[in-house]
Short mmCIF file of C-alpha atoms in Angstrom, two decimals:
data_model
loop_
_atom_site.label_atom_id
_atom_site.label_comp_id
_atom_site.label_asym_id
_atom_site.label_seq_id
_atom_site.Cartn_x
_atom_site.Cartn_y
_atom_site.Cartn_z
CA UNK A 11 0.00 -0.01 -0.02
CA UNK A 12 2.82 2.30 0.63
CA UNK A 13 4.09 1.84 -2.86
CA UNK A 14 0.76 2.84 -4.34
CA UNK A 15 0.76 6.13 -2.56
CA UNK A 16 4.23 7.05 -3.68
CA UNK A 17 3.34 6.07 -7.25
CA UNK A 18 0.28 8.30 -7.15
CA UNK A 19 2.22 11.21 -5.69
CA UNK A 20 4.93 10.96 -8.41
CA UNK A 21 2.38 10.88 -11.19
CA UNK A 22 0.64 13.90 -9.76
CA UNK A 23 3.81 15.83 -9.49
CA UNK A 24 5.03 14.85 -12.90
CA UNK A 25 1.80 16.22 -14.55
CA UNK A 26 2.71 19.09 -16.90
CA UNK A 27 0.34 22.05 -16.63
CA UNK A 28 -0.49 23.60 -19.96
CA UNK A 29 -2.00 27.06 -20.45
CA UNK A 30 -4.99 25.40 -21.94
CA UNK A 31 -5.60 23.06 -18.87
CA UNK A 32 -5.62 26.10 -16.57
CA UNK A 33 -8.96 27.20 -17.90
CA UNK A 34 -10.62 23.85 -17.75
CA UNK A 35 -11.13 24.30 -14.00
CA UNK A 36 -13.56 26.99 -12.80
CA UNK A 37 -11.41 27.70 -9.74
CA UNK A 38 -8.44 28.42 -12.05
CA UNK A 39 -10.53 30.75 -14.24
CA UNK A 40 -11.79 32.72 -11.21
CA UNK A 41 -8.19 32.96 -9.88
CA UNK A 42 -6.91 34.15 -13.25
CA UNK A 43 -9.71 36.69 -13.66
CA UNK A 44 -9.22 38.04 -10.12
CA UNK A 45 -5.34 38.31 -10.80
CA UNK A 46 -6.11 40.31 -13.90
CA UNK A 47 -8.55 42.56 -12.13
CA UNK A 48 -6.08 43.22 -9.31
CA UNK A 49 -3.21 43.99 -11.83
CA UNK A 50 -5.51 46.31 -13.76
CA UNK A 51 -6.51 47.93 -10.43
CA UNK A 52 -3.04 48.54 -9.42
CA UNK A 53 -1.97 49.89 -12.80
CA UNK A 54 -5.02 52.25 -12.85
CA UNK A 55 -4.26 53.38 -9.19
CA UNK A 56 -0.59 54.04 -10.21
CA UNK A 57 -1.60 56.20 -13.25
CA UNK A 58 -4.03 58.08 -11.13
CA UNK A 59 -1.41 58.77 -8.50
CA UNK A 60 1.05 60.00 -11.20
CA UNK A 61 -1.51 62.25 -12.71
CA UNK A 62 -2.60 63.73 -9.37
CA UNK A 63 1.17 64.40 -8.48
CA UNK A 64 1.44 66.29 -11.83
CA UNK A 65 -1.75 68.35 -11.14
CA UNK A 66 -0.46 69.08 -7.64
CA UNK A 67 2.87 70.35 -9.00
CA UNK A 68 1.07 72.52 -11.56
CA UNK A 69 -1.22 73.92 -8.97
CA UNK A 70 1.55 74.71 -6.57
CA UNK A 71 3.18 76.70 -9.36
CA UNK A 72 -0.04 78.55 -10.03
CA UNK A 73 -0.46 79.20 -6.27
CA UNK A 74 3.03 80.78 -6.17
CA UNK A 75 2.35 82.96 -9.22
CA UNK A 76 -1.10 84.18 -7.77
CA UNK A 77 0.57 84.85 -4.33
CA UNK A 78 3.09 86.97 -6.16
CA UNK A 79 0.38 88.89 -8.01
CA UNK A 80 -1.51 89.48 -4.72
CA UNK A 81 1.61 90.78 -3.13
CA UNK A 82 2.16 93.23 -5.94
CA UNK A 83 -1.35 94.34 -5.92
CA UNK A 84 -1.32 94.93 -2.16
CA UNK A 85 1.91 96.99 -2.59
CA UNK A 86 0.20 99.08 -5.35
CA UNK A 87 -2.90 99.53 -3.13
CA UNK A 88 -0.69 100.84 -0.33
CA UNK A 89 0.96 103.29 -2.62
CA UNK A 90 -2.44 104.45 -3.92
CA UNK A 91 -3.82 104.74 -0.42
CA UNK A 92 -0.76 106.84 0.52
CA UNK A 93 -1.58 109.22 -2.48
CA UNK A 94 -5.27 109.45 -1.28
CA UNK A 95 -4.22 110.29 2.18
CA UNK A 96 -1.71 112.76 0.98
CA UNK A 97 -2.67 116.48 0.63
CA UNK A 98 -1.08 116.68 -2.80
CA UNK A 99 -3.43 114.40 -4.49
CA UNK A 100 -4.11 116.97 -7.25
CA UNK A 101 -0.39 116.86 -8.27
CA UNK A 102 -0.62 113.08 -8.51
CA UNK A 103 -3.77 113.25 -10.69
CA UNK A 104 -2.20 115.80 -12.93
CA UNK A 105 0.84 113.67 -13.28
CA UNK A 106 -1.07 110.57 -14.21
CA UNK A 107 -3.18 112.65 -16.68
CA UNK A 108 -0.12 113.99 -18.32
CA UNK A 109 1.34 110.52 -18.59
CA UNK A 110 -1.81 109.60 -20.66
CA UNK A 111 -1.44 112.67 -22.78
CA UNK A 112 -3.91 114.90 -21.34
CA UNK A 113 -3.21 118.67 -21.17
CA UNK A 114 -4.95 121.59 -19.58
CA UNK A 115 -7.42 123.62 -21.55
CA UNK A 116 -5.26 126.77 -21.68
CA UNK A 117 -2.00 125.02 -22.68
CA UNK A 118 -0.45 124.88 -26.07
CA UNK A 119 0.69 121.53 -27.30
CA UNK A 120 3.77 121.32 -29.56
CA UNK A 121 4.47 117.95 -31.41
CA UNK A 122 7.94 117.08 -32.33
CA UNK A 123 7.56 115.39 -35.81
CA UNK A 124 11.26 115.13 -36.46
CA UNK A 125 11.78 112.64 -33.62
CA UNK A 126 9.15 110.17 -35.07
CA UNK A 127 11.01 109.66 -38.38
#
């Protein structure tokens, strides 16, 4: 009886498993499908993590740019508030108007056409 058991064990271990024979058993099919689903899930998760990391990096750069713009705007607001609080706001208004090309009604404007050529 002992010989029979060893013979059966050796014949079981000597069986070659082919790819086709894997799908003949329902348990093997379920295992194979679950393995594929898990692999696909891990790959999808990895891709999502990489995409989110890229989005985070892009948004951090945008955050820095916006913070710089906010800082510049706050500085400009402080300068304008200082002008409003100053007694010489008429001088400031006149300076800004002249920068935009405005003149007083009683002034004579001369244009230098030789410099434009």
